[in-house]
Amino acid sequence: MESASIVIIGAGAAGIAAATRLLQFGFLNVLVLEAENRYGGRIHTIPFADNVVDLGAQWCHGEKGNVVYELTRDLDMLASAHDQLGGYSFVRSNREVINGTLTAKFKTIVSNIESKIYEELEDYEGSLGTYLTESFWSDLGPLGKEDKTVAREFFENYKKMQCSMDGSDHLFEVSGKGQLEYWDCEGDHNLNWKDKGYRSFLQLLMKADSNDTTDLGVLRKHTRYNSHVENIKWQTQEGNVRIRLWNGELIEADHVICTASLGVLKETHPKLFTPPLPNAKCRAIDGLKLGTVDKFFLEFKEPFAPANGTGFSLLWREEDLLALRNSEYFWLEGLFGFYCVSYQPRLLEGWIIGAYARHMETLTEAEVIKAVLWLFRKFFTNEAPTPVRFLRTRWHSNPNFRGSYSFRTMYAEELRIGSADLATPLLDAKDDRPLLQFAGEATSTHHYSTVHGAVESGWREAQRLRDFYQAHKAPL
Ligand SMILES: Cc1cc2nc3c(=O)[nH]c(=O)nc-3n(C[C@H](O)[C@H](O)[C@H](O)COP(=O)(O)OP(=O)(O)OC[C@H]3O[C@@H](n4cnc5c(N)ncnc54)[C@H](O)[C@@H]3O)c2cc1C
């Protein structure tokens, strides 16, 4: 164990979890290679407005069975974000704020559907989109013409918000049954990191100095940035693994744990791995999907809440939507709302999904701000103040991510593949030694798309190596 050399590709949550656990187990020769010039991956906390914002993961989703929560529960690091989440309004594109009774009715219907989803999807063969559409309209019952129009607008908005949770372009590509494979952690689903951001969790894992955002703690001597891995030769005559970096440098290892995102694997696996990955692995990479969810942060001089709540969801009337689709701002259809942020009173955070988000990423920041201000004026009578600062994410454009988080597709059902196929390690034919292992959120069977899933996957692969060495201990 002391001499075994292990290379981990990626210093995101999975890579950091794997590396820190391997060091704890007594492995000494551990090296993390990270393409970016920072640690964290899809956890990216940066200073903004009154303290920090999270460009990627923002909340700890749940308590029971959530390793992130379990590690931090006694440390007073987390706070409930409920004050910021419940009380948002629904505003139509004619500037009408939907009345409370109607909003409450729609919200109750979708929350009832969500609470019975686990029983009802058991034998369901269709997509999540089909299931939610059928359930919403049947549970809604008869409505007058005008309320029905608003119900349709509400449901269109709800589906986009749901896409932002699943990471999908639309809900008709999300497997209904696949939802059951994801295990919710009971408890508060939106715990935030106060004014410190999600980075503070990684600092805890690494035992890093919490006042120094660059400190790598126990990984200090084990991490290299700007180290993009171009190729992993996982079958060599010598029986080890050979890694080639972007600058031609070669690194030999006994084991490689690859934590690159599913988006990166999709784009690069034919040239990243030599020999090519086995068919079962390629099918898993092909069948699962990493969608795009992006954020906007608008910092105002003073707190700004135009609809007098904790935010507002945008409902497009049919005629306005048709006009929007024929305009340069067509991509705003994917932006479903702006919401207040805990511990950041002067911020609004907007969310955009799917193909619309990918288009937004191709625009300049000036073009995006112009469009967002146009949207504000369209939805609110009072002149929206111009933000003093603006920020948007571009998770898809970055070749080290190519998206936001993974989900189980209808196509994965068709192929009969899942996260477990992605997680299966490739072993040495002679002694079953794990040569090439896979970790990362998309390899988590029950907690994919989350940080806690990513952390568990890193620990899983560290444990696999420990088990291997314990089973192969030399006799005294
Ligand atoms: C906008 C957004 C919001 C989110 N919100 C939440 C949330 O609120 N709660 C939650 O639990 N989760 C959330 N998530 C998901 C969560 O961030 C991810 O599931 C988790 O961080 C993934 O960690 P990972 O280690 O699997 O992958 P990553 O963080 O992607 O780490 C992989 C690392 O590998 C590096 N890499 C890739 N290719 C190479 C290469 N060839 N050579 C070297 N290095 C390479 C990358 O640069 C990256 O640092 C969110 C994600 C996004 C994008």
PDB file of N, CA and C in Angstrom, residues 324-403:
ATOM      1  N   LEU A 324     -41.608  36.426 -28.623  1.00  0.00           N
ATOM      2  CA  LEU A 324     -40.258  36.187 -28.098  1.00  0.00           C
ATOM      3  C   LEU A 324     -39.491  35.229 -29.007  1.00  0.00           C
ATOM      4  N   ARG A 325     -40.174  34.157 -29.417  1.00  0.00           N
ATOM      5  CA  ARG A 325     -39.507  33.128 -30.225  1.00  0.00           C
ATOM      6  C   ARG A 325     -39.011  33.676 -31.564  1.00  0.00           C
ATOM      7  N   ASN A 326     -39.650  34.741 -32.024  1.00  0.00           N
ATOM      8  CA  ASN A 326     -39.230  35.337 -33.291  1.00  0.00           C
ATOM      9  C   ASN A 326     -38.270  36.497 -33.095  1.00  0.00           C
ATOM     10  N   SER A 327     -37.759  36.650 -31.882  1.00  0.00           N
ATOM     11  CA  SER A 327     -36.865  37.783 -31.623  1.00  0.00           C
ATOM     12  C   SER A 327     -35.454  37.285 -31.293  1.00  0.00           C
ATOM     13  N   GLU A 328     -34.525  38.235 -31.204  1.00  0.00           N
ATOM     14  CA  GLU A 328     -33.135  37.874 -30.869  1.00  0.00           C
ATOM     15  C   GLU A 328     -33.034  37.310 -29.448  1.00  0.00           C
ATOM     16  N   TYR A 329     -34.074  37.562 -28.643  1.00  0.00           N
ATOM     17  CA  TYR A 329     -34.033  37.122 -27.244  1.00  0.00           C
ATOM     18  C   TYR A 329     -34.709  35.762 -27.025  1.00  0.00           C
ATOM     19  N   PHE A 330     -34.882  34.989 -28.109  1.00  0.00           N
ATOM     20  CA  PHE A 330     -35.634  33.718 -28.032  1.00  0.00           C
ATOM     21  C   PHE A 330     -35.150  32.806 -26.903  1.00  0.00           C
ATOM     22  N   TRP A 331     -33.834  32.891 -26.601  1.00  0.00           N
ATOM     23  CA  TRP A 331     -33.250  31.985 -25.612  1.00  0.00           C
ATOM     24  C   TRP A 331     -33.741  32.275 -24.187  1.00  0.00           C
ATOM     25  N   LEU A 332     -34.355  33.465 -23.990  1.00  0.00           N
ATOM     26  CA  LEU A 332     -34.864  33.792 -22.644  1.00  0.00           C
ATOM     27  C   LEU A 332     -36.012  32.861 -22.232  1.00  0.00           C
ATOM     28  N   GLU A 333     -36.547  32.106 -23.184  1.00  0.00           N
ATOM     29  CA  GLU A 333     -37.620  31.153 -22.851  1.00  0.00           C
ATOM     30  C   GLU A 333     -37.139  30.112 -21.837  1.00  0.00           C
ATOM     31  N   GLY A 334     -35.826  29.867 -21.831  1.00  0.00           N
ATOM     32  CA  GLY A 334     -35.293  28.857 -20.903  1.00  0.00           C
ATOM     33  C   GLY A 334     -34.973  29.405 -19.524  1.00  0.00           C
ATOM     34  N   LEU A 335     -35.149  30.733 -19.362  1.00  0.00           N
ATOM     35  CA  LEU A 335     -34.848  31.355 -18.057  1.00  0.00           C
ATOM     36  C   LEU A 335     -36.152  31.402 -17.267  1.00  0.00           C
ATOM     37  N   PHE A 336     -36.237  30.636 -16.215  1.00  0.00           N
ATOM     38  CA  PHE A 336     -37.578  30.485 -15.621  1.00  0.00           C
ATOM     39  C   PHE A 336     -37.831  31.347 -14.385  1.00  0.00           C
ATOM     40  N   GLY A 337     -36.809  32.031 -13.864  1.00  0.00           N
ATOM     41  CA  GLY A 337     -37.105  32.900 -12.719  1.00  0.00           C
ATOM     42  C   GLY A 337     -35.859  33.458 -12.060  1.00  0.00           C
ATOM     43  N   PHE A 338     -36.095  34.397 -11.156  1.00  0.00           N
ATOM     44  CA  PHE A 338     -35.023  35.013 -10.357  1.00  0.00           C
ATOM     45  C   PHE A 338     -35.410  34.916  -8.894  1.00  0.00           C
ATOM     46  N   TYR A 339     -34.436  34.596  -8.047  1.00  0.00           N
ATOM     47  CA  TYR A 339     -34.762  34.334  -6.646  1.00  0.00           C
ATOM     48  C   TYR A 339     -33.705  34.965  -5.740  1.00  0.00           C
ATOM     49  N   CYS A 340     -34.152  35.301  -4.518  1.00  0.00           N
ATOM     50  CA  CYS A 340     -33.218  35.853  -3.528  1.00  0.00           C
ATOM     51  C   CYS A 340     -32.230  34.773  -3.086  1.00  0.00           C
ATOM     52  N   VAL A 341     -31.117  35.218  -2.555  1.00  0.00           N
ATOM     53  CA  VAL A 341     -30.065  34.280  -2.132  1.00  0.00           C
ATOM     54  C   VAL A 341     -29.810  34.486  -0.643  1.00  0.00           C
ATOM     55  N   SER A 342     -29.766  33.394   0.119  1.00  0.00           N
ATOM     56  CA  SER A 342     -29.501  33.497   1.554  1.00  0.00           C
ATOM     57  C   SER A 342     -28.164  34.197   1.802  1.00  0.00           C
ATOM     58  N   TYR A 343     -28.117  35.027   2.798  1.00  0.00           N
ATOM     59  CA  TYR A 343     -26.909  35.752   3.214  1.00  0.00           C
ATOM     60  C   TYR A 343     -26.410  36.759   2.168  1.00  0.00           C
ATOM     61  N   GLN A 344     -27.218  36.999   1.112  1.00  0.00           N
ATOM     62  CA  GLN A 344     -26.821  37.956   0.080  1.00  0.00           C
ATOM     63  C   GLN A 344     -28.018  38.846  -0.241  1.00  0.00           C
ATOM     64  N   PRO A 345     -28.306  39.853   0.621  1.00  0.00           N
ATOM     65  CA  PRO A 345     -29.542  40.627   0.473  1.00  0.00           C
ATOM     66  C   PRO A 345     -29.639  41.440  -0.816  1.00  0.00           C
ATOM     67  N   ARG A 346     -28.503  41.724  -1.461  1.00  0.00           N
ATOM     68  CA  ARG A 346     -28.561  42.578  -2.654  1.00  0.00           C
ATOM     69  C   ARG A 346     -28.467  41.786  -3.966  1.00  0.00           C
ATOM     70  N   LEU A 347     -28.663  40.474  -3.847  1.00  0.00           N
ATOM     71  CA  LEU A 347     -28.520  39.634  -5.041  1.00  0.00           C
ATOM     72  C   LEU A 347     -29.834  39.062  -5.508  1.00  0.00           C
ATOM     73  N   LEU A 348     -29.939  38.876  -6.816  1.00  0.00           N
ATOM     74  CA  LEU A 348     -30.960  37.994  -7.376  1.00  0.00           C
ATOM     75  C   LEU A 348     -30.217  36.941  -8.188  1.00  0.00           C
ATOM     76  N   GLU A 349     -30.707  35.717  -8.066  1.00  0.00           N
ATOM     77  CA  GLU A 349     -30.074  34.621  -8.802  1.00  0.00           C
ATOM     78  C   GLU A 349     -31.077  34.086  -9.818  1.00  0.00           C
ATOM     79  N   GLY A 350     -30.683  34.065 -11.089  1.00  0.00           N
ATOM     80  CA  GLY A 350     -31.564  33.542 -12.132  1.00  0.00           C
ATOM     81  C   GLY A 350     -31.079  32.178 -12.589  1.00  0.00           C
ATOM     82  N   TRP A 351     -31.992  31.401 -13.152  1.00  0.00           N
ATOM     83  CA  TRP A 351     -31.665  30.040 -13.604  1.00  0.00           C
ATOM     84  C   TRP A 351     -32.125  29.844 -15.040  1.00  0.00           C
ATOM     85  N   ILE A 352     -31.282  29.193 -15.826  1.00  0.00           N
ATOM     86  CA  ILE A 352     -31.630  28.906 -17.225  1.00  0.00           C
ATOM     87  C   ILE A 352     -31.223  27.474 -17.553  1.00  0.00           C
ATOM     88  N   ILE A 353     -32.008  26.823 -18.398  1.00  0.00           N
ATOM     89  CA  ILE A 353     -31.771  25.386 -18.625  1.00  0.00           C
ATOM     90  C   ILE A 353     -31.512  25.051 -20.098  1.00  0.00           C
ATOM     91  N   GLY A 354     -30.917  23.893 -20.268  1.00  0.00           N
ATOM     92  CA  GLY A 354     -30.869  23.179 -21.539  1.00  0.00           C
ATOM     93  C   GLY A 354     -30.245  23.918 -22.707  1.00  0.00           C
ATOM     94  N   ALA A 355     -30.871  23.738 -23.886  1.00  0.00           N
ATOM     95  CA  ALA A 355     -30.332  24.313 -25.124  1.00  0.00           C
ATOM     96  C   ALA A 355     -30.313  25.835 -25.031  1.00  0.00           C
ATOM     97  N   TYR A 356     -31.277  26.410 -24.305  1.00  0.00           N
ATOM     98  CA  TYR A 356     -31.313  27.865 -24.137  1.00  0.00           C
ATOM     99  C   TYR A 356     -30.053  28.328 -23.394  1.00  0.00           C
ATOM    100  N   ALA A 357     -29.684  27.569 -22.381  1.00  0.00           N
ATOM    101  CA  ALA A 357     -28.487  27.912 -21.595  1.00  0.00           C
ATOM    102  C   ALA A 357     -27.241  27.793 -22.473  1.00  0.00           C
ATOM    103  N   ARG A 358     -27.202  26.737 -23.265  1.00  0.00           N
ATOM    104  CA  ARG A 358     -26.016  26.561 -24.129  1.00  0.00           C
ATOM    105  C   ARG A 358     -25.912  27.706 -25.133  1.00  0.00           C
ATOM    106  N   HIS A 359     -27.057  28.204 -25.622  1.00  0.00           N
ATOM    107  CA  HIS A 359     -27.005  29.349 -26.525  1.00  0.00           C
ATOM    108  C   HIS A 359     -26.524  30.596 -25.763  1.00  0.00           C
ATOM    109  N   MET A 360     -27.081  30.801 -24.588  1.00  0.00           N
ATOM    110  CA  MET A 360     -26.682  31.963 -23.783  1.00  0.00           C
ATOM    111  C   MET A 360     -25.166  31.979 -23.585  1.00  0.00           C
ATOM    112  N   GLU A 361     -24.586  30.788 -23.393  1.00  0.00           N
ATOM    113  CA  GLU A 361     -23.140  30.712 -23.147  1.00  0.00           C
ATOM    114  C   GLU A 361     -22.321  31.227 -24.336  1.00  0.00           C
ATOM    115  N   THR A 362     -22.927  31.232 -25.534  1.00  0.00           N
ATOM    116  CA  THR A 362     -22.170  31.675 -26.716  1.00  0.00           C
ATOM    117  C   THR A 362     -22.203  33.201 -26.859  1.00  0.00           C
ATOM    118  N   LEU A 363     -23.054  33.881 -26.083  1.00  0.00           N
ATOM    119  CA  LEU A 363     -23.202  35.334 -26.204  1.00  0.00           C
ATOM    120  C   LEU A 363     -22.187  36.059 -25.326  1.00  0.00           C
ATOM    121  N   THR A 364     -21.961  37.323 -25.656  1.00  0.00           N
ATOM    122  CA  THR A 364     -21.069  38.111 -24.805  1.00  0.00           C
ATOM    123  C   THR A 364     -21.843  38.502 -23.541  1.00  0.00           C
ATOM    124  N   GLU A 365     -21.087  38.872 -22.511  1.00  0.00           N
ATOM    125  CA  GLU A 365     -21.736  39.270 -21.262  1.00  0.00           C
ATOM    126  C   GLU A 365     -22.640  40.488 -21.495  1.00  0.00           C
ATOM    127  N   ALA A 366     -22.183  41.426 -22.353  1.00  0.00           N
ATOM    128  CA  ALA A 366     -22.981  42.633 -22.627  1.00  0.00           C
ATOM    129  C   ALA A 366     -24.316  42.246 -23.268  1.00  0.00           C
ATOM    130  N   GLU A 367     -24.283  41.278 -24.184  1.00  0.00           N
ATOM    131  CA  GLU A 367     -25.525  40.846 -24.844  1.00  0.00           C
ATOM    132  C   GLU A 367     -26.479  40.202 -23.841  1.00  0.00           C
ATOM    133  N   VAL A 368     -25.901  39.429 -22.913  1.00  0.00           N
ATOM    134  CA  VAL A 368     -26.736  38.741 -21.924  1.00  0.00           C
ATOM    135  C   VAL A 368     -27.380  39.765 -20.985  1.00  0.00           C
ATOM    136  N   ILE A 369     -26.600  40.738 -20.511  1.00  0.00           N
ATOM    137  CA  ILE A 369     -27.155  41.755 -19.592  1.00  0.00           C
ATOM    138  C   ILE A 369     -28.282  42.521 -20.292  1.00  0.00           C
ATOM    139  N   LYS A 370     -28.043  42.895 -21.548  1.00  0.00           N
ATOM    140  CA  LYS A 370     -29.051  43.659 -22.294  1.00  0.00           C
ATOM    141  C   LYS A 370     -30.372  42.864 -22.336  1.00  0.00           C
ATOM    142  N   ALA A 371     -30.256  41.582 -22.620  1.00  0.00           N
ATOM    143  CA  ALA A 371     -31.454  40.743 -22.725  1.00  0.00           C
ATOM    144  C   ALA A 371     -32.147  40.618 -21.367  1.00  0.00           C
ATOM    145  N   VAL A 372     -31.368  40.444 -20.320  1.00  0.00           N
ATOM    146  CA  VAL A 372     -31.965  40.268 -18.990  1.00  0.00           C
ATOM    147  C   VAL A 372     -32.682  41.548 -18.555  1.00  0.00           C
ATOM    148  N   LEU A 373     -32.093  42.698 -18.862  1.00  0.00           N
ATOM    149  CA  LEU A 373     -32.757  43.965 -18.495  1.00  0.00           C
ATOM    150  C   LEU A 373     -34.041  44.164 -19.307  1.00  0.00           C
ATOM    151  N   TRP A 374     -34.007  43.731 -20.557  1.00  0.00           N
ATOM    152  CA  TRP A 374     -35.225  43.767 -21.380  1.00  0.00           C
ATOM    153  C   TRP A 374     -36.313  42.908 -20.728  1.00  0.00           C
ATOM    154  N   LEU A 375     -35.902  41.752 -20.243  1.00  0.00           N
ATOM    155  CA  LEU A 375     -36.852  40.827 -19.596  1.00  0.00           C
ATOM    156  C   LEU A 375     -37.470  41.466 -18.347  1.00  0.00           C
ATOM    157  N   PHE A 376     -36.626  42.126 -17.556  1.00  0.00           N
ATOM    158  CA  PHE A 376     -37.116  42.799 -16.346  1.00  0.00           C
ATOM    159  C   PHE A 376     -38.172  43.836 -16.711  1.00  0.00           C
ATOM    160  N   ARG A 377     -37.881  44.615 -17.756  1.00  0.00           N
ATOM    161  CA  ARG A 377     -38.819  45.683 -18.134  1.00  0.00           C
ATOM    162  C   ARG A 377     -40.115  45.091 -18.673  1.00  0.00           C
ATOM    163  N   LYS A 378     -39.999  43.949 -19.327  1.00  0.00           N
ATOM    164  CA  LYS A 378     -41.205  43.302 -19.875  1.00  0.00           C
ATOM    165  C   LYS A 378     -42.124  42.823 -18.747  1.00  0.00           C
ATOM    166  N   PHE A 379     -41.532  42.355 -17.662  1.00  0.00           N
ATOM    167  CA  PHE A 379     -42.342  41.741 -16.610  1.00  0.00           C
ATOM    168  C   PHE A 379     -42.725  42.690 -15.472  1.00  0.00           C
ATOM    169  N   PHE A 380     -42.047  43.855 -15.358  1.00  0.00           N
ATOM    170  CA  PHE A 380     -42.323  44.733 -14.212  1.00  0.00           C
ATOM    171  C   PHE A 380     -42.578  46.160 -14.636  1.00  0.00           C
ATOM    172  N   THR A 381     -43.584  46.758 -14.017  1.00  0.00           N
ATOM    173  CA  THR A 381     -43.901  48.138 -14.368  1.00  0.00           C
ATOM    174  C   THR A 381     -42.830  49.094 -13.858  1.00  0.00           C
ATOM    175  N   ASN A 382     -42.428  48.880 -12.589  1.00  0.00           N
ATOM    176  CA  ASN A 382     -41.424  49.816 -12.067  1.00  0.00           C
ATOM    177  C   ASN A 382     -40.089  49.563 -12.740  1.00  0.00           C
ATOM    178  N   GLU A 383     -39.426  50.603 -13.114  1.00  0.00           N
ATOM    179  CA  GLU A 383     -38.154  50.495 -13.831  1.00  0.00           C
ATOM    180  C   GLU A 383     -37.145  49.720 -12.970  1.00  0.00           C
ATOM    181  N   ALA A 384     -36.639  48.650 -13.537  1.00  0.00           N
ATOM    182  CA  ALA A 384     -35.680  47.859 -12.772  1.00  0.00           C
ATOM    183  C   ALA A 384     -34.348  48.599 -12.699  1.00  0.00           C
ATOM    184  N   PRO A 385     -33.761  48.714 -11.517  1.00  0.00           N
ATOM    185  CA  PRO A 385     -32.446  49.356 -11.447  1.00  0.00           C
ATOM    186  C   PRO A 385     -31.421  48.511 -12.204  1.00  0.00           C
ATOM    187  N   THR A 386     -30.443  49.169 -12.750  1.00  0.00           N
ATOM    188  CA  THR A 386     -29.396  48.426 -13.456  1.00  0.00           C
ATOM    189  C   THR A 386     -28.490  47.771 -12.409  1.00  0.00           C
ATOM    190  N   PRO A 387     -28.201  46.501 -12.564  1.00  0.00           N
ATOM    191  CA  PRO A 387     -27.323  45.853 -11.585  1.00  0.00           C
ATOM    192  C   PRO A 387     -25.940  46.501 -11.572  1.00  0.00           C
ATOM    193  N   VAL A 388     -25.330  46.576 -10.389  1.00  0.00           N
ATOM    194  CA  VAL A 388     -23.976  47.125 -10.334  1.00  0.00           C
ATOM    195  C   VAL A 388     -22.956  46.097 -10.818  1.00  0.00           C
ATOM    196  N   ARG A 389     -23.317  44.837 -10.666  1.00  0.00           N
ATOM    197  CA  ARG A 389     -22.438  43.787 -11.187  1.00  0.00           C
ATOM    198  C   ARG A 389     -23.272  42.613 -11.663  1.00  0.00           C
ATOM    199  N   PHE A 390     -22.732  41.904 -12.633  1.00  0.00           N
ATOM    200  CA  PHE A 390     -23.463  40.800 -13.232  1.00  0.00           C
ATOM    201  C   PHE A 390     -22.498  39.641 -13.464  1.00  0.00           C
ATOM    202  N   LEU A 391     -23.042  38.441 -13.331  1.00  0.00           N
ATOM    203  CA  LEU A 391     -22.198  37.252 -13.496  1.00  0.00           C
ATOM    204  C   LEU A 391     -23.067  36.150 -14.070  1.00  0.00           C
ATOM    205  N   ARG A 392     -22.535  35.371 -14.989  1.00  0.00           N
ATOM    206  CA  ARG A 392     -23.292  34.198 -15.464  1.00  0.00           C
ATOM    207  C   ARG A 392     -22.321  33.017 -15.581  1.00  0.00           C
ATOM    208  N   THR A 393     -22.848  31.828 -15.499  1.00  0.00           N
ATOM    209  CA  THR A 393     -21.974  30.660 -15.573  1.00  0.00           C
ATOM    210  C   THR A 393     -21.980  30.108 -16.994  1.00  0.00           C
ATOM    211  N   ARG A 394     -20.981  29.324 -17.302  1.00  0.00           N
ATOM    212  CA  ARG A 394     -20.875  28.727 -18.642  1.00  0.00           C
ATOM    213  C   ARG A 394     -20.372  27.290 -18.498  1.00  0.00           C
ATOM    214  N   TRP A 395     -21.166  26.474 -17.834  1.00  0.00           N
ATOM    215  CA  TRP A 395     -20.692  25.122 -17.514  1.00  0.00           C
ATOM    216  C   TRP A 395     -20.526  24.243 -18.755  1.00  0.00           C
ATOM    217  N   HIS A 396     -21.332  24.484 -19.760  1.00  0.00           N
ATOM    218  CA  HIS A 396     -21.217  23.619 -20.940  1.00  0.00           C
ATOM    219  C   HIS A 396     -20.006  23.979 -21.794  1.00  0.00           C
ATOM    220  N   SER A 397     -19.721  25.282 -21.913  1.00  0.00           N
ATOM    221  CA  SER A 397     -18.615  25.704 -22.789  1.00  0.00           C
ATOM    222  C   SER A 397     -17.259  25.244 -22.277  1.00  0.00           C
ATOM    223  N   ASN A 398     -17.145  25.042 -20.986  1.00  0.00           N
ATOM    224  CA  ASN A 398     -15.845  24.656 -20.432  1.00  0.00           C
ATOM    225  C   ASN A 398     -15.554  23.184 -20.758  1.00  0.00           C
ATOM    226  N   PRO A 399     -14.474  22.926 -21.532  1.00  0.00           N
ATOM    227  CA  PRO A 399     -14.178  21.544 -21.954  1.00  0.00           C
ATOM    228  C   PRO A 399     -13.872  20.610 -20.788  1.00  0.00           C
ATOM    229  N   ASN A 400     -13.626  21.158 -19.603  1.00  0.00           N
ATOM    230  CA  ASN A 400     -13.356  20.293 -18.450  1.00  0.00           C
ATOM    231  C   ASN A 400     -14.641  19.856 -17.742  1.00  0.00           C
ATOM    232  N   PHE A 401     -15.789  20.317 -18.226  1.00  0.00           N
ATOM    233  CA  PHE A 401     -17.070  19.922 -17.616  1.00  0.00           C
ATOM    234  C   PHE A 401     -18.101  19.486 -18.647  1.00  0.00           C
ATOM    235  N   ARG A 402     -18.334  20.347 -19.666  1.00  0.00           N
ATOM    236  CA  ARG A 402     -19.309  20.067 -20.723  1.00  0.00           C
ATOM    237  C   ARG A 402     -20.710  19.800 -20.193  1.00  0.00           C
ATOM    238  N   GLY A 403     -21.063  20.521 -19.138  1.00  0.00           N
ATOM    239  CA  GLY A 403     -22.425  20.396 -18.625  1.00  0.00           C
ATOM    240  C   GLY A 403     -22.463  20.546 -17.122  1.00  0.00           C
TER     241      GLY A 403
END
